[in-house]
CSV table of C-alpha atoms in Angstrom, one decimal:
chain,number,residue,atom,x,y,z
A,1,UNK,CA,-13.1,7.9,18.5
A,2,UNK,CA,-12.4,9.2,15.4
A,3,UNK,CA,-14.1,13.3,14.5
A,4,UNK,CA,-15.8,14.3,11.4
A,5,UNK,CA,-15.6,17.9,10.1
A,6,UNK,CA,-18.0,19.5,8.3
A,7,UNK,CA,-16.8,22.8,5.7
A,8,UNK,CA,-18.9,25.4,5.8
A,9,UNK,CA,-17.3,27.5,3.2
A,10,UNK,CA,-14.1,28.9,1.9
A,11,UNK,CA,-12.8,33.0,2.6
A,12,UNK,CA,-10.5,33.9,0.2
A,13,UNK,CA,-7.4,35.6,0.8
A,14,UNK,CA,-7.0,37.9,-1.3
A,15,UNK,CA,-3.2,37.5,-1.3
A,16,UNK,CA,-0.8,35.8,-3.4
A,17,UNK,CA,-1.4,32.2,-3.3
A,18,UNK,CA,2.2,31.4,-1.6
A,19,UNK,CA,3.9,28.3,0.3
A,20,UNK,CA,1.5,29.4,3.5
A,21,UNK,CA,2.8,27.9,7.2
A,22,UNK,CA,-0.9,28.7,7.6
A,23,UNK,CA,-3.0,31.5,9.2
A,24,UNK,CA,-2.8,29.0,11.9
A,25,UNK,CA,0.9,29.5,12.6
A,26,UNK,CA,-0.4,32.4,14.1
A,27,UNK,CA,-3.5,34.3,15.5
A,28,UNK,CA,-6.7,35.1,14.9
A,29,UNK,CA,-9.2,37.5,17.1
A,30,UNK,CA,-11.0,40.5,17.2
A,31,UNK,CA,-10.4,44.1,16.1
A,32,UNK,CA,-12.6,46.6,16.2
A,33,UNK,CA,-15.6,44.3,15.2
A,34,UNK,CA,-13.4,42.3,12.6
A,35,UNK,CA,-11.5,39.0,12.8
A,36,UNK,CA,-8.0,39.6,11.6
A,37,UNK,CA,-5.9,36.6,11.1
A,38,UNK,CA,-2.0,36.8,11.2
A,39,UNK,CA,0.3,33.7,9.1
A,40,UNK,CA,3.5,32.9,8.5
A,41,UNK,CA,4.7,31.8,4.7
A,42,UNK,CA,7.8,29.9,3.7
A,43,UNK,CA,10.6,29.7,0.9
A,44,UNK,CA,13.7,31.4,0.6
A,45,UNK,CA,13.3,34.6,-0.4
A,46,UNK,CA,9.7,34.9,-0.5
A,47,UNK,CA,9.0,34.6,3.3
A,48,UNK,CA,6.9,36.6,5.4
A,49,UNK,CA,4.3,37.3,8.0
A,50,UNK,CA,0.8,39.1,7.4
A,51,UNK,CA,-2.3,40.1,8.8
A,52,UNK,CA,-5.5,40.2,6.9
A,53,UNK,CA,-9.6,40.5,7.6
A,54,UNK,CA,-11.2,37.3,7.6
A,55,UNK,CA,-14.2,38.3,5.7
A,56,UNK,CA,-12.8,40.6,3.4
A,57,UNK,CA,-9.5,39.0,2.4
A,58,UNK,CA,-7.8,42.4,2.3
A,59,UNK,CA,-4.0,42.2,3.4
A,60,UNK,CA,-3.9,45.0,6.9
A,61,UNK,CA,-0.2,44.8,7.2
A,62,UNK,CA,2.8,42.6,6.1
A,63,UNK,CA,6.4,42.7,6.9
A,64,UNK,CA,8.6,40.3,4.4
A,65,UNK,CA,11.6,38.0,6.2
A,66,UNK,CA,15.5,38.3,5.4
A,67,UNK,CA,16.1,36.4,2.1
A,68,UNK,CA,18.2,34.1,4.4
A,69,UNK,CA,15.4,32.4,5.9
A,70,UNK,CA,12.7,30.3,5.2
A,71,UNK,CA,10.0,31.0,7.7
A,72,UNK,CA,8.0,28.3,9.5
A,73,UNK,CA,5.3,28.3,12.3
A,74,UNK,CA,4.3,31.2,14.4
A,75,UNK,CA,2.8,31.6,17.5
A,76,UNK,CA,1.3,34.7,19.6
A,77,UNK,CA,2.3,35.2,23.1
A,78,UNK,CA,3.0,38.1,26.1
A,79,UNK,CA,6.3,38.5,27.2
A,80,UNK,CA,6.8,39.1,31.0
A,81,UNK,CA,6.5,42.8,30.2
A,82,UNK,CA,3.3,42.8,28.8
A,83,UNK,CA,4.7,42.8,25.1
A,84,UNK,CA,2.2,41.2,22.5
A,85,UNK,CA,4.6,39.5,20.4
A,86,UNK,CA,4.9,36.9,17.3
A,87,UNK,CA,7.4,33.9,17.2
A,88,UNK,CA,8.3,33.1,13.9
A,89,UNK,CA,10.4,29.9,13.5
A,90,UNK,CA,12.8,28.8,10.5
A,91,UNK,CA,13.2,25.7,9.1
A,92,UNK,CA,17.3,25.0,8.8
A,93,UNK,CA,18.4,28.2,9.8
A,94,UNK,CA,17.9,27.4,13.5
A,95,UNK,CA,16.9,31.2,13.9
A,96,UNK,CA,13.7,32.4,15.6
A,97,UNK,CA,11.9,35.9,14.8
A,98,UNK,CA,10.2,37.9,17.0
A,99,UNK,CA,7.9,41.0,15.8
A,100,UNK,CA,5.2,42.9,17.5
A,101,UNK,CA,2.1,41.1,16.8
A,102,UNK,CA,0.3,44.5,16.7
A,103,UNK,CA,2.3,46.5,14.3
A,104,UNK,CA,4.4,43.1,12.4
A,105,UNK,CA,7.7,45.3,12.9
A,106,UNK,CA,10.5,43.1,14.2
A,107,UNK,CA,11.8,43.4,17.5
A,108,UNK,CA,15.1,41.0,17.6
A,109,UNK,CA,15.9,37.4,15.7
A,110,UNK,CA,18.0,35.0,18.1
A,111,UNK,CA,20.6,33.5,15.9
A,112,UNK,CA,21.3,30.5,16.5
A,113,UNK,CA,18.1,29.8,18.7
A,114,UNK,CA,18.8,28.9,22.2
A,115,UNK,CA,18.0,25.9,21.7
A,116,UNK,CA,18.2,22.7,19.6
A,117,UNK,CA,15.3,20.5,18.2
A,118,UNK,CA,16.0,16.5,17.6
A,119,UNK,CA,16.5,17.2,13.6
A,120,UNK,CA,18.1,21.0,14.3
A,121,UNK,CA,14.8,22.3,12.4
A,122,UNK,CA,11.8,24.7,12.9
A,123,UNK,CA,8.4,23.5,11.8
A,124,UNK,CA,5.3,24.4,14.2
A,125,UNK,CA,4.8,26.3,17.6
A,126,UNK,CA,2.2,27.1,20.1
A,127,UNK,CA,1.8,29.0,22.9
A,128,UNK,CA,0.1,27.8,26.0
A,129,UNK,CA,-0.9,30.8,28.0
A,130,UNK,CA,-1.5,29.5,31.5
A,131,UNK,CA,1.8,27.3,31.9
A,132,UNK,CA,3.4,30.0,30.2
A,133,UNK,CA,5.5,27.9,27.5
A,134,UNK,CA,6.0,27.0,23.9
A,135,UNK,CA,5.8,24.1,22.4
A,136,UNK,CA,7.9,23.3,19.4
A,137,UNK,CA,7.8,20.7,16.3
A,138,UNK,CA,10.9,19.6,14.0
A,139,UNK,CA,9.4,17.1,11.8
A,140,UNK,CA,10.0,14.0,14.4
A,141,UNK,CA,7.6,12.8,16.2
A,142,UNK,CA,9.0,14.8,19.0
A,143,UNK,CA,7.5,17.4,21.2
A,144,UNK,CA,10.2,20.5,22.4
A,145,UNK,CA,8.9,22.5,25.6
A,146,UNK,CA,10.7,25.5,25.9
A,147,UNK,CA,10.0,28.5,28.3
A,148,UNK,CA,9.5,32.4,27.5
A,149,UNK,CA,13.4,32.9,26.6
A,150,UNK,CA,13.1,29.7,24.2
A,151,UNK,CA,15.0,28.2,26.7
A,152,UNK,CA,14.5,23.8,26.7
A,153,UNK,CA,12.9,23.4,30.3
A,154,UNK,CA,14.8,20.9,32.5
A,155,UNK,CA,11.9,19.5,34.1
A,156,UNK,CA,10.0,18.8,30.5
A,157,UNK,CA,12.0,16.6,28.4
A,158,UNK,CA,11.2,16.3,24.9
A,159,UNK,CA,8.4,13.4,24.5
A,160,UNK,CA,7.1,11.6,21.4
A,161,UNK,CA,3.8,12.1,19.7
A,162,UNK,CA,2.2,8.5,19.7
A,163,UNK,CA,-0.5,6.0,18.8
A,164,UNK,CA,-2.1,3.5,21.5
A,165,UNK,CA,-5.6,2.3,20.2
A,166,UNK,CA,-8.4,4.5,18.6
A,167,UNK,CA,-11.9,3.2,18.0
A,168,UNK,CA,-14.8,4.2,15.6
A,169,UNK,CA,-18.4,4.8,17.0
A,170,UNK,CA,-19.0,1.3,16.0
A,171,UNK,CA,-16.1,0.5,19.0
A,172,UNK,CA,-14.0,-0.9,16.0
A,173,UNK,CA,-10.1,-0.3,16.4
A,174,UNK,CA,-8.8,1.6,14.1
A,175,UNK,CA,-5.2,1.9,15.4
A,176,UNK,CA,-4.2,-1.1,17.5
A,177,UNK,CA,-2.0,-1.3,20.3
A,178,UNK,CA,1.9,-2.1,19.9
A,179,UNK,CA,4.8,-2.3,21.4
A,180,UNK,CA,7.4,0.0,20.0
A,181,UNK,CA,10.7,-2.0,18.0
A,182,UNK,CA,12.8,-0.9,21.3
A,183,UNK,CA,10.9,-3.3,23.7
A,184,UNK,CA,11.9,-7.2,23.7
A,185,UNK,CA,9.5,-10.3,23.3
A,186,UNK,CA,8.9,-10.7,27.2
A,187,UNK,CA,7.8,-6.6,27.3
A,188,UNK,CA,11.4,-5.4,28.9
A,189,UNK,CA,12.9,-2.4,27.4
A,190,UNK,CA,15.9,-2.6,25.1
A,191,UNK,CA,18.8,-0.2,25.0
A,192,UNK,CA,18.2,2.4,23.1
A,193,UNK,CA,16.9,5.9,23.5
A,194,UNK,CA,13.7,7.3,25.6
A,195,UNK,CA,11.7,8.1,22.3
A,196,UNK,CA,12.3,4.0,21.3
A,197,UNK,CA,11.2,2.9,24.7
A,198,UNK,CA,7.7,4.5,24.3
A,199,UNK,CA,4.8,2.2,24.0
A,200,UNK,CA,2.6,2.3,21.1
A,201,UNK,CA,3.4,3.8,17.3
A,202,UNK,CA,5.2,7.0,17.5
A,203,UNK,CA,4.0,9.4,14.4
A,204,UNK,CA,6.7,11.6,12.7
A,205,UNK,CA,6.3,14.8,10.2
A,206,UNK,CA,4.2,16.5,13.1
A,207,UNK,CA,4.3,19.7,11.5
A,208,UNK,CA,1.8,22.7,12.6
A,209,UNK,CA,0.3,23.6,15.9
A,210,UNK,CA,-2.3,25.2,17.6
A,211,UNK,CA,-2.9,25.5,20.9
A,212,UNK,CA,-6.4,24.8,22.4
A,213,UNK,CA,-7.1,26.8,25.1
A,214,UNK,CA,-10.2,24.9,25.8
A,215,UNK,CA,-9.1,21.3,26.3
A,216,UNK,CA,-5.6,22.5,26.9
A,217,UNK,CA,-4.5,20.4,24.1
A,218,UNK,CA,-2.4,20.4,20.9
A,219,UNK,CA,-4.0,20.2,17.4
A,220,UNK,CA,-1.5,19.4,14.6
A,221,UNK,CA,-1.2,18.7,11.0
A,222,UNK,CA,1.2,15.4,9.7
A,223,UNK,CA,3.2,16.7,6.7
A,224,UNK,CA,1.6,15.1,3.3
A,225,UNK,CA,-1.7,13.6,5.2
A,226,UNK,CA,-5.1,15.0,5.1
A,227,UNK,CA,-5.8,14.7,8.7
A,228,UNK,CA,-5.5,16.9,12.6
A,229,UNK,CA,-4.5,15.0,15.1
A,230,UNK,CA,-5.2,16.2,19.1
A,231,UNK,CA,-2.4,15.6,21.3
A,232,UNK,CA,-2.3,15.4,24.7
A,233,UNK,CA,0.9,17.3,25.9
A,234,UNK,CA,1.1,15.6,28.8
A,235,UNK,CA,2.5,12.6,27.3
A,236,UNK,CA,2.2,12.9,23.8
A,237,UNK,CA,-1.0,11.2,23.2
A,238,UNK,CA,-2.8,11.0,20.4
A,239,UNK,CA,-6.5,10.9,21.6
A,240,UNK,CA,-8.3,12.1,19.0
A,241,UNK,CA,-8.2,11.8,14.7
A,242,UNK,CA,-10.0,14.0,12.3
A,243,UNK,CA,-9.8,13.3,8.6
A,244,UNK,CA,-9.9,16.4,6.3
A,245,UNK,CA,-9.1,13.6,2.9
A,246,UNK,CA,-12.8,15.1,1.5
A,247,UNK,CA,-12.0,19.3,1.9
A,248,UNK,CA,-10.0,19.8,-0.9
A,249,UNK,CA,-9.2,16.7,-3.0
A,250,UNK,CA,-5.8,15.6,-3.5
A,251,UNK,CA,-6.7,15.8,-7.7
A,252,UNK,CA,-7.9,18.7,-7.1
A,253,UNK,CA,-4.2,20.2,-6.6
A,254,UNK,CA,-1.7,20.8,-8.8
A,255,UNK,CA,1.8,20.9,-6.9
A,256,UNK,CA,3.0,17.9,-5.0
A,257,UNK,CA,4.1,20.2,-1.9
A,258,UNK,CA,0.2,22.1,-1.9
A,259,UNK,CA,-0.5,19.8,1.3
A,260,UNK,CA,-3.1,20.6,4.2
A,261,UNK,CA,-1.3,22.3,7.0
A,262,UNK,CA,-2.4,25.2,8.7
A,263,UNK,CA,-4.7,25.5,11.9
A,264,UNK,CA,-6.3,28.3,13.8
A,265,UNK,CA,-9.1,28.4,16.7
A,266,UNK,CA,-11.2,31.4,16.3
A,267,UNK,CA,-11.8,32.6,19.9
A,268,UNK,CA,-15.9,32.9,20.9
A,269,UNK,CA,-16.6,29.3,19.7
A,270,UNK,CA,-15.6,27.7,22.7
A,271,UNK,CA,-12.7,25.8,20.1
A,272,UNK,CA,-15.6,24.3,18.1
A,273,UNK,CA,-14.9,26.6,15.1
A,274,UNK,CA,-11.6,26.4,13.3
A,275,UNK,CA,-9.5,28.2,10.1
A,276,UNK,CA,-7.9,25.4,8.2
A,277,UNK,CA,-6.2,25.6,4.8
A,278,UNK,CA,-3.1,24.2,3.0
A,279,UNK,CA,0.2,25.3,1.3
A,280,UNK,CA,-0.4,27.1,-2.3
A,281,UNK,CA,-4.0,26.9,-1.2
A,282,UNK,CA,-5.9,29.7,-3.0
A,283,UNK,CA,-8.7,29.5,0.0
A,284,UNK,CA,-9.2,29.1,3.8
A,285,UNK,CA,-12.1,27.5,5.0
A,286,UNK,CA,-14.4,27.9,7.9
A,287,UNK,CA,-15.0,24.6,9.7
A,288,UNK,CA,-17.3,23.9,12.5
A,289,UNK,CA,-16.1,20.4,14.8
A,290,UNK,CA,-18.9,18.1,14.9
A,291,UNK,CA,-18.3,16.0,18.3
């Protein structure tokens, strides 16, 4: 079925309104009684990573990226040494940074990254904690699995995020089933490549990610649409669809990039509470999932 979302109020920043990969594209959680949220902004020359208190707004620490990059989605994570680090991704400079997600101070870049996405750039990453790997966006529709050394991992190829069939509360389809353009009239598969021979509609610009914890699935913005989309990692399902086209309306916004992206779980809500906002947006807001 299709979610609803219900805004329960905006926290400003307090910082300069920037190009924001979101404070999604990075962590939130406790500290010493206070949520502190940690983001990732974009543009050459103006990039950077920051942590700030969610109900004050005031910037705690900020370290600003070489000029060289233009920084993309972040993730937290433990390395096998018990390191609490921050994965920052660029977008063509095929470059990943890592900092200490404590103290934002960088602790090495890999240049070039280990390795390559299906378009060769860096848009969203999140951690899963239990299996112990990332999982990387590139502005496809496809999925990237790659281990603690960002390493691609033999036995998880890259998959495709996809459509099948979604239906209202009404039992209404919303999305119907369809062969994708690789398949033939009699249902056979075509040559071509694995993403083509994937059943149902495949769903490119899948931008940032967060990873829930909870259902042990991905939640992910679509670049220029109003909506998060749960994904099954599994096999790239999309099982769930929750429209955000009523928080912040498009004519409401002034620039044609200030789209929604930007997603982060805040821990003690059992993934019911969420940290959404948007690139140039001068707020964050506080939603609460209603399903």
């Amino acid at each position: 079925g299709e979610g609803s979302c219900e805004a329960e109020g905006g926290a400003n920043t307090c910082a300069p309104v920037s190009f924001s990969s979101s404070s999604g594209e990075g962590s939130s959680g406790e500290d010493g009684g206070r949520w502190l949220v940690t983001e990732s902004t974009g543009m050459y020359g103006d990039s950077l990573v920051r942590t700030w208190d969610l109900a004050s707004g005031e910037v705690v620490r900020e370290t600003k990226m070489e000029d060289r990059f233009f920084g993309e989605g972040s993730t937290r994570y433990t390395d096998d040494d018990g390191r609490e680090l921050l994965a920052v991704l660029t977008y063509k400079e095929q470059s990943i940074v890592v900092y200490d997600a404590n103290t934002l101070e960088r602790v090495e870049t890999l240049s070039p990254w280990p390795s390559p996405t299906t378009t060769t750039e860096g848009w969203g990453i999140a951690f899963d904690p239990l299996e112990r790997i990332f999982v990387v966006t590139d502005g496809s529709a496809m999925l990237h699995f790659w281990d603690l050394g960002f390493e691609a991992i033999p036995s998880r190829p890259p998959i495709p995020v996809r459509l099948e069939e979604l239906v209202d509360e009404r039992d209404r389809v919303l999305v119907a089933r369809k062969p994708a353009e690789a398949r033939g009239e009699d249902g056979g598969e075509t040559a071509g490549s694995e993403e083509e021979a994937v059943e149902g509609t495949l769903l490119g610009h899948i931008n940032e990610l967060e990873w829930d914890p909870h259902t042990r699935t991905l939640l992910a913005n679509k670049w220029f649409e109003d909506v998060v989309l749960r994904i099954d990692p599994s096999n790239g399902l999309v099982t769930r669809v929750y429209d955000f086209t009523r928080l912040r309306p498009r004519q409401n916004r002034s620039r044609g990039e200030d789209v929604f992206n930007g997603i982060a779980i805040l821990p003690s809500t059992e993934g019911k509470e969420w940290l959404v906002t948007g690139k140039y947006w001068p707020e964050v807001y506080r939603i609460r999932i209603a399903e």
